[in-house]
Amino acid sequence: MKNREVIGIIGAMDTEVAGLISKIDFLDKKSIYGNDFYLGKIDDTDVVIAKSGIGKVNSGICTQIMIDRFEITALINTGIAGGLEPSLHIGDICIGNKMIQHDYDLTPFGYVKGYIPNGSGGDKPTEFESDKRLVDIVEKASDEISYSERVLKGTIVSGDQFIADLSKKKSLHEEFDAIAAEMEGAAIAHCASRAGIPFVVIRVISDLANGDGPASFEEFEKDATNLSIAITERAISLLNS
């Protein structure tokens, strides 16, 4: 008998999850420590959907609650990001097969940026690797949903900063070989990894992390979030195929 899957879905903002919440066969809503969790089904798959709030601490709290209270078997973080890879355009799709916290900085103690002390190493950033099966499913969903947008797999970096400076964009791309930057995914990945929960991070590019970032974000946020929602919904359907 096939094991029952419960897919957790987290987005930072209302716009990143509202479209999915509206599509579920609604079963229940639970409010825990200021987070609302919506329980239901998408295409006969059990899901738990929540808005975490912006930033690493908010997303980490939401992730841990979801893991502890709802017995999820996999986790999808969906949303938008700033593009770091020079070839990316607004609307392109990034799948994080590795996640790094770029603002974790213990360089005064001889460690490289992004390294999180875990008893060994320190000469390279701490990477949280997405589940290969989920990455493959999201890639297939992205190819099916998008027609002209580029789909790129690679490292996505997270930090409690909105990247809107060309020099910072360049340094993040070069230092971490990162394709995109956002504010939650690596914290979600950290919690999921510690708990042994398979995860994947989906990001649609809403801005190019340059001097025009805030204006671009406001202009393209809706289209980018709608695409990330569509990919997430299709990926959940593919889990049953």
PDB file of C-alpha atoms in Angstrom:
ATOM      1  CA  MET A   1       0.000   0.000   0.000  1.00  0.00           C
ATOM      2  CA  LYS A   2       1.287   3.454  -0.908  1.00  0.00           C
ATOM      3  CA  ASN A   3       2.348   5.479   2.105  1.00  0.00           C
ATOM      4  CA  ARG A   4       0.236   8.548   2.773  1.00  0.00           C
ATOM      5  CA  GLU A   5       2.032  11.742   1.820  1.00  0.00           C
ATOM      6  CA  VAL A   6       1.395  15.057   3.535  1.00  0.00           C
ATOM      7  CA  ILE A   7       2.993  17.947   1.688  1.00  0.00           C
ATOM      8  CA  GLY A   8       3.827  21.098   3.606  1.00  0.00           C
ATOM      9  CA  ILE A   9       3.826  24.309   1.553  1.00  0.00           C
ATOM     10  CA  ILE A  10       5.303  27.548   2.876  1.00  0.00           C
ATOM     11  CA  GLY A  11       5.424  31.001   1.339  1.00  0.00           C
ATOM     12  CA  ALA A  12       6.637  34.159   3.025  1.00  0.00           C
ATOM     13  CA  MET A  13       3.830  36.493   1.938  1.00  0.00           C
ATOM     14  CA  ASP A  14       0.072  36.325   1.454  1.00  0.00           C
ATOM     15  CA  THR A  15       0.512  36.595  -2.303  1.00  0.00           C
ATOM     16  CA  GLU A  16       2.755  33.525  -2.328  1.00  0.00           C
ATOM     17  CA  VAL A  17       0.156  31.213  -0.753  1.00  0.00           C
ATOM     18  CA  ALA A  18      -3.309  32.773  -1.174  1.00  0.00           C
ATOM     19  CA  GLY A  19      -3.763  31.296  -4.642  1.00  0.00           C
ATOM     20  CA  LEU A  20      -2.987  27.816  -3.358  1.00  0.00           C
ATOM     21  CA  ILE A  21      -5.232  28.156  -0.314  1.00  0.00           C
ATOM     22  CA  SER A  22      -8.114  29.099  -2.608  1.00  0.00           C
ATOM     23  CA  LYS A  23      -7.620  25.878  -4.606  1.00  0.00           C
ATOM     24  CA  ILE A  24      -7.596  23.324  -1.802  1.00  0.00           C
ATOM     25  CA  ASP A  25     -10.474  21.092  -0.820  1.00  0.00           C
ATOM     26  CA  PHE A  26     -10.593  22.730   2.577  1.00  0.00           C
ATOM     27  CA  LEU A  27     -10.659  20.554   5.695  1.00  0.00           C
ATOM     28  CA  ASP A  28      -9.491  22.679   8.605  1.00  0.00           C
ATOM     29  CA  LYS A  29      -7.576  25.757   9.742  1.00  0.00           C
ATOM     30  CA  LYS A  30      -5.386  25.845  12.823  1.00  0.00           C
ATOM     31  CA  SER A  31      -3.690  28.898  14.323  1.00  0.00           C
ATOM     32  CA  ILE A  32      -0.483  28.202  16.260  1.00  0.00           C
ATOM     33  CA  TYR A  33       1.834  30.870  17.677  1.00  0.00           C
ATOM     34  CA  GLY A  34       0.532  33.486  15.261  1.00  0.00           C
ATOM     35  CA  ASN A  35       0.755  31.283  12.160  1.00  0.00           C
ATOM     36  CA  ASP A  36      -2.344  30.056  10.309  1.00  0.00           C
ATOM     37  CA  PHE A  37      -2.148  26.557   8.833  1.00  0.00           C
ATOM     38  CA  TYR A  38      -4.662  25.491   6.189  1.00  0.00           C
ATOM     39  CA  LEU A  39      -5.290  21.761   5.904  1.00  0.00           C
ATOM     40  CA  GLY A  40      -6.879  20.159   2.869  1.00  0.00           C
ATOM     41  CA  LYS A  41      -6.253  18.355  -0.395  1.00  0.00           C
ATOM     42  CA  ILE A  42      -4.911  19.335  -3.793  1.00  0.00           C
ATOM     43  CA  ASP A  43      -5.534  16.723  -6.462  1.00  0.00           C
ATOM     44  CA  ASP A  44      -6.210  14.147  -3.727  1.00  0.00           C
ATOM     45  CA  THR A  45      -2.875  14.870  -2.009  1.00  0.00           C
ATOM     46  CA  ASP A  46      -2.972  15.991   1.628  1.00  0.00           C
ATOM     47  CA  VAL A  47      -1.433  19.429   2.056  1.00  0.00           C
ATOM     48  CA  VAL A  48      -0.741  21.896   4.842  1.00  0.00           C
ATOM     49  CA  ILE A  49      -0.246  25.490   3.645  1.00  0.00           C
ATOM     50  CA  ALA A  50       1.081  28.435   5.660  1.00  0.00           C
ATOM     51  CA  LYS A  51       2.398  31.951   5.303  1.00  0.00           C
ATOM     52  CA  SER A  52       5.554  32.217   7.394  1.00  0.00           C
ATOM     53  CA  GLY A  53       6.236  35.930   7.252  1.00  0.00           C
ATOM     54  CA  ILE A  54       9.377  37.457   5.775  1.00  0.00           C
ATOM     55  CA  GLY A  55      12.842  36.526   7.005  1.00  0.00           C
ATOM     56  CA  LYS A  56      14.783  33.541   8.282  1.00  0.00           C
ATOM     57  CA  VAL A  57      13.499  33.464  11.864  1.00  0.00           C
ATOM     58  CA  ASN A  58       9.852  33.726  10.815  1.00  0.00           C
ATOM     59  CA  SER A  59      10.253  30.987   8.231  1.00  0.00           C
ATOM     60  CA  GLY A  60      12.195  28.761  10.611  1.00  0.00           C
ATOM     61  CA  ILE A  61       9.488  29.033  13.277  1.00  0.00           C
ATOM     62  CA  CYS A  62       6.754  28.234  10.767  1.00  0.00           C
ATOM     63  CA  THR A  63       8.693  25.267   9.407  1.00  0.00           C
ATOM     64  CA  GLN A  64       9.299  23.743  12.815  1.00  0.00           C
ATOM     65  CA  ILE A  65       5.644  24.083  13.799  1.00  0.00           C
ATOM     66  CA  MET A  66       4.608  22.414  10.550  1.00  0.00           C
ATOM     67  CA  ILE A  67       7.036  19.539  11.107  1.00  0.00           C
ATOM     68  CA  ASP A  68       6.092  19.038  14.766  1.00  0.00           C
ATOM     69  CA  ARG A  69       2.317  19.407  14.535  1.00  0.00           C
ATOM     70  CA  PHE A  70       1.240  18.107  11.131  1.00  0.00           C
ATOM     71  CA  GLU A  71       3.475  15.109  10.371  1.00  0.00           C
ATOM     72  CA  ILE A  72       4.428  16.354   6.920  1.00  0.00           C
ATOM     73  CA  THR A  73       6.394  13.952   4.728  1.00  0.00           C
ATOM     74  CA  ALA A  74       7.818  16.582   2.351  1.00  0.00           C
ATOM     75  CA  LEU A  75       8.098  20.347   2.165  1.00  0.00           C
ATOM     76  CA  ILE A  76       7.852  22.832  -0.690  1.00  0.00           C
ATOM     77  CA  ASN A  77       8.924  26.443  -0.234  1.00  0.00           C
ATOM     78  CA  THR A  78       7.389  28.531  -2.996  1.00  0.00           C
ATOM     79  CA  GLY A  79       7.783  32.199  -3.850  1.00  0.00           C
ATOM     80  CA  ILE A  80       9.856  34.839  -5.584  1.00  0.00           C
ATOM     81  CA  ALA A  81      13.488  35.952  -5.553  1.00  0.00           C
ATOM     82  CA  GLY A  82      16.031  38.350  -6.957  1.00  0.00           C
ATOM     83  CA  GLY A  83      18.133  37.045  -9.814  1.00  0.00           C
ATOM     84  CA  LEU A  84      21.906  36.836  -9.326  1.00  0.00           C
ATOM     85  CA  GLU A  85      22.920  34.777 -12.371  1.00  0.00           C
ATOM     86  CA  PRO A  86      23.615  37.411 -15.076  1.00  0.00           C
ATOM     87  CA  SER A  87      21.687  35.534 -17.778  1.00  0.00           C
ATOM     88  CA  LEU A  88      18.429  35.449 -15.794  1.00  0.00           C
ATOM     89  CA  HIS A  89      15.404  37.550 -16.727  1.00  0.00           C
ATOM     90  CA  ILE A  90      12.310  38.517 -14.767  1.00  0.00           C
ATOM     91  CA  GLY A  91       9.865  35.616 -14.866  1.00  0.00           C
ATOM     92  CA  ASP A  92      12.541  32.937 -15.105  1.00  0.00           C
ATOM     93  CA  ILE A  93      12.266  29.978 -12.732  1.00  0.00           C
ATOM     94  CA  CYS A  94      14.956  28.932 -10.256  1.00  0.00           C
ATOM     95  CA  ILE A  95      14.965  25.614  -8.438  1.00  0.00           C
ATOM     96  CA  GLY A  96      17.242  25.526  -5.426  1.00  0.00           C
ATOM     97  CA  ASN A  97      19.082  22.229  -5.389  1.00  0.00           C
ATOM     98  CA  LYS A  98      21.351  23.701  -2.709  1.00  0.00           C
ATOM     99  CA  MET A  99      20.571  26.367  -0.122  1.00  0.00           C
ATOM    100  CA  ILE A 100      23.056  28.572   1.779  1.00  0.00           C
ATOM    101  CA  GLN A 101      22.583  31.284   4.433  1.00  0.00           C
ATOM    102  CA  HIS A 102      24.756  34.014   2.917  1.00  0.00           C
ATOM    103  CA  ASP A 103      24.574  36.355   5.913  1.00  0.00           C
ATOM    104  CA  TYR A 104      25.902  33.797   8.412  1.00  0.00           C
ATOM    105  CA  ASP A 105      29.309  35.344   9.018  1.00  0.00           C
ATOM    106  CA  LEU A 106      31.963  33.978  11.385  1.00  0.00           C
ATOM    107  CA  THR A 107      34.905  35.116   9.285  1.00  0.00           C
ATOM    108  CA  PRO A 108      36.646  36.765  12.313  1.00  0.00           C
ATOM    109  CA  PHE A 109      37.113  33.223  13.643  1.00  0.00           C
ATOM    110  CA  GLY A 110      38.653  31.941  10.428  1.00  0.00           C
ATOM    111  CA  TYR A 111      35.557  30.419   8.858  1.00  0.00           C
ATOM    112  CA  VAL A 112      34.232  31.246   5.406  1.00  0.00           C
ATOM    113  CA  LYS A 113      30.978  33.151   4.993  1.00  0.00           C
ATOM    114  CA  GLY A 114      27.932  30.931   5.084  1.00  0.00           C
ATOM    115  CA  TYR A 115      29.534  28.310   7.325  1.00  0.00           C
ATOM    116  CA  ILE A 116      27.347  27.244  10.256  1.00  0.00           C
ATOM    117  CA  PRO A 117      29.370  25.551  13.051  1.00  0.00           C
ATOM    118  CA  ASN A 118      28.524  21.867  13.230  1.00  0.00           C
ATOM    119  CA  GLY A 119      31.652  20.398  14.791  1.00  0.00           C
ATOM    120  CA  SER A 120      33.809  20.111  11.689  1.00  0.00           C
ATOM    121  CA  GLY A 121      34.922  21.918   8.576  1.00  0.00           C
ATOM    122  CA  GLY A 122      34.689  25.664   8.192  1.00  0.00           C
ATOM    123  CA  ASP A 123      36.469  26.006   4.866  1.00  0.00           C
ATOM    124  CA  LYS A 124      33.274  26.043   2.797  1.00  0.00           C
ATOM    125  CA  PRO A 125      29.706  27.293   3.306  1.00  0.00           C
ATOM    126  CA  THR A 126      27.144  24.982   4.882  1.00  0.00           C
ATOM    127  CA  GLU A 127      24.886  23.690   2.125  1.00  0.00           C
ATOM    128  CA  PHE A 128      21.423  22.190   2.555  1.00  0.00           C
ATOM    129  CA  GLU A 129      20.623  19.937  -0.377  1.00  0.00           C
ATOM    130  CA  SER A 130      17.110  19.622  -1.775  1.00  0.00           C
ATOM    131  CA  ASP A 131      15.587  16.199  -2.326  1.00  0.00           C
ATOM    132  CA  LYS A 132      16.456  14.968  -5.829  1.00  0.00           C
ATOM    133  CA  ARG A 133      13.020  13.457  -6.450  1.00  0.00           C
ATOM    134  CA  LEU A 134      11.309  16.722  -5.542  1.00  0.00           C
ATOM    135  CA  VAL A 135      13.756  18.732  -7.651  1.00  0.00           C
ATOM    136  CA  ASP A 136      13.017  16.504 -10.645  1.00  0.00           C
ATOM    137  CA  ILE A 137       9.259  16.823 -10.130  1.00  0.00           C
ATOM    138  CA  VAL A 138       9.437  20.612  -9.808  1.00  0.00           C
ATOM    139  CA  GLU A 139      11.628  20.814 -12.897  1.00  0.00           C
ATOM    140  CA  LYS A 140       9.086  18.779 -14.865  1.00  0.00           C
ATOM    141  CA  ALA A 141       6.236  20.936 -13.539  1.00  0.00           C
ATOM    142  CA  SER A 142       8.143  24.100 -14.477  1.00  0.00           C
ATOM    143  CA  ASP A 143       8.739  22.840 -18.007  1.00  0.00           C
ATOM    144  CA  GLU A 144       5.045  22.025 -18.393  1.00  0.00           C
ATOM    145  CA  ILE A 145       3.722  25.284 -16.939  1.00  0.00           C
ATOM    146  CA  SER A 146       6.178  27.765 -18.456  1.00  0.00           C
ATOM    147  CA  TYR A 147       6.619  28.230 -22.173  1.00  0.00           C
ATOM    148  CA  SER A 148       9.156  30.991 -22.688  1.00  0.00           C
ATOM    149  CA  GLU A 149      10.704  31.328 -19.249  1.00  0.00           C
ATOM    150  CA  ARG A 150      14.060  29.761 -18.510  1.00  0.00           C
ATOM    151  CA  VAL A 151      14.239  27.038 -15.853  1.00  0.00           C
ATOM    152  CA  LEU A 152      17.531  26.961 -13.964  1.00  0.00           C
ATOM    153  CA  LYS A 153      18.706  24.687 -11.146  1.00  0.00           C
ATOM    154  CA  GLY A 154      21.435  25.806  -8.768  1.00  0.00           C
ATOM    155  CA  THR A 155      22.341  27.318  -5.416  1.00  0.00           C
ATOM    156  CA  ILE A 156      19.934  29.836  -3.900  1.00  0.00           C
ATOM    157  CA  VAL A 157      21.151  31.981  -1.021  1.00  0.00           C
ATOM    158  CA  SER A 158      19.073  33.406   1.821  1.00  0.00           C
ATOM    159  CA  GLY A 159      19.657  36.263   4.222  1.00  0.00           C
ATOM    160  CA  ASP A 160      17.753  38.859   6.187  1.00  0.00           C
ATOM    161  CA  GLN A 161      18.401  41.440   3.486  1.00  0.00           C
ATOM    162  CA  PHE A 162      16.615  42.599   0.344  1.00  0.00           C
ATOM    163  CA  ILE A 163      19.412  42.628  -2.242  1.00  0.00           C
ATOM    164  CA  ALA A 164      19.179  45.802  -4.315  1.00  0.00           C
ATOM    165  CA  ASP A 165      22.800  46.680  -4.977  1.00  0.00           C
ATOM    166  CA  LEU A 166      24.854  45.629  -7.989  1.00  0.00           C
ATOM    167  CA  SER A 167      28.067  45.124  -6.025  1.00  0.00           C
ATOM    168  CA  LYS A 168      26.286  42.905  -3.472  1.00  0.00           C
ATOM    169  CA  LYS A 169      24.630  40.987  -6.286  1.00  0.00           C
ATOM    170  CA  LYS A 170      27.984  40.356  -7.916  1.00  0.00           C
ATOM    171  CA  SER A 171      29.655  39.278  -4.679  1.00  0.00           C
ATOM    172  CA  LEU A 172      26.879  36.807  -3.802  1.00  0.00           C
ATOM    173  CA  HIS A 173      26.989  35.298  -7.265  1.00  0.00           C
ATOM    174  CA  GLU A 174      30.767  34.959  -7.256  1.00  0.00           C
ATOM    175  CA  GLU A 175      31.272  33.890  -3.637  1.00  0.00           C
ATOM    176  CA  PHE A 176      28.529  31.261  -3.495  1.00  0.00           C
ATOM    177  CA  ASP A 177      28.021  30.508  -7.199  1.00  0.00           C
ATOM    178  CA  ALA A 178      24.413  31.450  -6.469  1.00  0.00           C
ATOM    179  CA  ILE A 179      21.695  31.928  -9.062  1.00  0.00           C
ATOM    180  CA  ALA A 180      19.169  33.790  -6.868  1.00  0.00           C
ATOM    181  CA  ALA A 181      18.765  35.488  -3.498  1.00  0.00           C
ATOM    182  CA  GLU A 182      15.810  35.641  -1.130  1.00  0.00           C
ATOM    183  CA  MET A 183      15.078  35.745   2.597  1.00  0.00           C
ATOM    184  CA  GLU A 184      13.624  32.406   3.745  1.00  0.00           C
ATOM    185  CA  GLY A 185      14.556  29.277   1.797  1.00  0.00           C
ATOM    186  CA  ALA A 186      17.817  28.316   3.498  1.00  0.00           C
ATOM    187  CA  ALA A 187      16.257  28.618   6.958  1.00  0.00           C
ATOM    188  CA  ILE A 188      13.389  26.378   5.876  1.00  0.00           C
ATOM    189  CA  ALA A 189      15.946  23.970   4.406  1.00  0.00           C
ATOM    190  CA  HIS A 190      17.959  24.039   7.656  1.00  0.00           C
ATOM    191  CA  CYS A 191      14.950  23.032   9.759  1.00  0.00           C
ATOM    192  CA  ALA A 192      13.788  20.399   7.272  1.00  0.00           C
ATOM    193  CA  SER A 193      17.263  18.888   7.027  1.00  0.00           C
ATOM    194  CA  ARG A 194      17.634  18.598  10.794  1.00  0.00           C
ATOM    195  CA  ALA A 195      14.267  16.813  10.943  1.00  0.00           C
ATOM    196  CA  GLY A 196      14.974  14.541   7.978  1.00  0.00           C
ATOM    197  CA  ILE A 197      12.138  16.000   5.893  1.00  0.00           C
ATOM    198  CA  PRO A 198      12.686  16.078   2.094  1.00  0.00           C
ATOM    199  CA  PHE A 199      12.326  19.599   0.720  1.00  0.00           C
ATOM    200  CA  VAL A 200      12.626  21.730  -2.396  1.00  0.00           C
ATOM    201  CA  VAL A 201      12.706  25.486  -2.956  1.00  0.00           C
ATOM    202  CA  ILE A 202      10.971  27.101  -5.944  1.00  0.00           C
ATOM    203  CA  ARG A 203      11.608  30.717  -6.871  1.00  0.00           C
ATOM    204  CA  VAL A 204      10.377  32.834  -9.770  1.00  0.00           C
ATOM    205  CA  ILE A 205      12.497  35.884 -10.486  1.00  0.00           C
ATOM    206  CA  SER A 206      10.648  39.115  -9.644  1.00  0.00           C
ATOM    207  CA  ASP A 207      13.637  41.462  -9.832  1.00  0.00           C
ATOM    208  CA  LEU A 208      17.280  41.371 -10.820  1.00  0.00           C
ATOM    209  CA  ALA A 209      18.747  42.350  -7.432  1.00  0.00           C
ATOM    210  CA  ASN A 210      20.072  45.633  -8.789  1.00  0.00           C
ATOM    211  CA  GLY A 211      19.353  49.292  -8.198  1.00  0.00           C
ATOM    212  CA  ASP A 212      15.895  48.896  -9.718  1.00  0.00           C
ATOM    213  CA  GLY A 213      15.002  46.013  -7.414  1.00  0.00           C
ATOM    214  CA  PRO A 214      12.237  47.583  -5.279  1.00  0.00           C
ATOM    215  CA  ALA A 215      10.406  49.089  -8.264  1.00  0.00           C
ATOM    216  CA  SER A 216      10.764  45.894 -10.282  1.00  0.00           C
ATOM    217  CA  PHE A 217       9.553  43.825  -7.334  1.00  0.00           C
ATOM    218  CA  GLU A 218       6.380  45.899  -7.022  1.00  0.00           C
ATOM    219  CA  GLU A 219       5.700  45.725 -10.759  1.00  0.00           C
ATOM    220  CA  PHE A 220       6.267  42.009 -11.306  1.00  0.00           C
ATOM    221  CA  GLU A 221       5.455  40.482  -7.908  1.00  0.00           C
ATOM    222  CA  LYS A 222       1.926  39.384  -8.875  1.00  0.00           C
ATOM    223  CA  ASP A 223       2.939  37.666 -12.114  1.00  0.00           C
ATOM    224  CA  ALA A 224       5.927  35.982 -10.464  1.00  0.00           C
ATOM    225  CA  THR A 225       3.918  34.682  -7.503  1.00  0.00           C
ATOM    226  CA  ASN A 226       1.143  33.416  -9.782  1.00  0.00           C
ATOM    227  CA  LEU A 227       3.710  31.414 -11.744  1.00  0.00           C
ATOM    228  CA  SER A 228       5.277  29.958  -8.585  1.00  0.00           C
ATOM    229  CA  ILE A 229       1.812  28.948  -7.377  1.00  0.00           C
ATOM    230  CA  ALA A 230       0.992  27.274 -10.705  1.00  0.00           C
ATOM    231  CA  ILE A 231       4.262  25.322 -10.632  1.00  0.00           C
ATOM    232  CA  THR A 232       3.673  24.229  -7.040  1.00  0.00           C
ATOM    233  CA  GLU A 233       0.151  23.052  -7.826  1.00  0.00           C
ATOM    234  CA  ARG A 234       1.344  21.099 -10.862  1.00  0.00           C
ATOM    235  CA  ALA A 235       4.209  19.555  -8.871  1.00  0.00           C
ATOM    236  CA  ILE A 236       1.761  18.277  -6.280  1.00  0.00           C
ATOM    237  CA  SER A 237      -0.297  16.691  -9.050  1.00  0.00           C
ATOM    238  CA  LEU A 238       2.799  14.990 -10.419  1.00  0.00           C
ATOM    239  CA  LEU A 239       3.528  13.453  -7.015  1.00  0.00           C
ATOM    240  CA  ASN A 240       0.495  11.220  -7.603  1.00  0.00           C
ATOM    241  CA  SER A 241       1.471  10.141 -11.111  1.00  0.00           C
TER     242      SER A 241
END
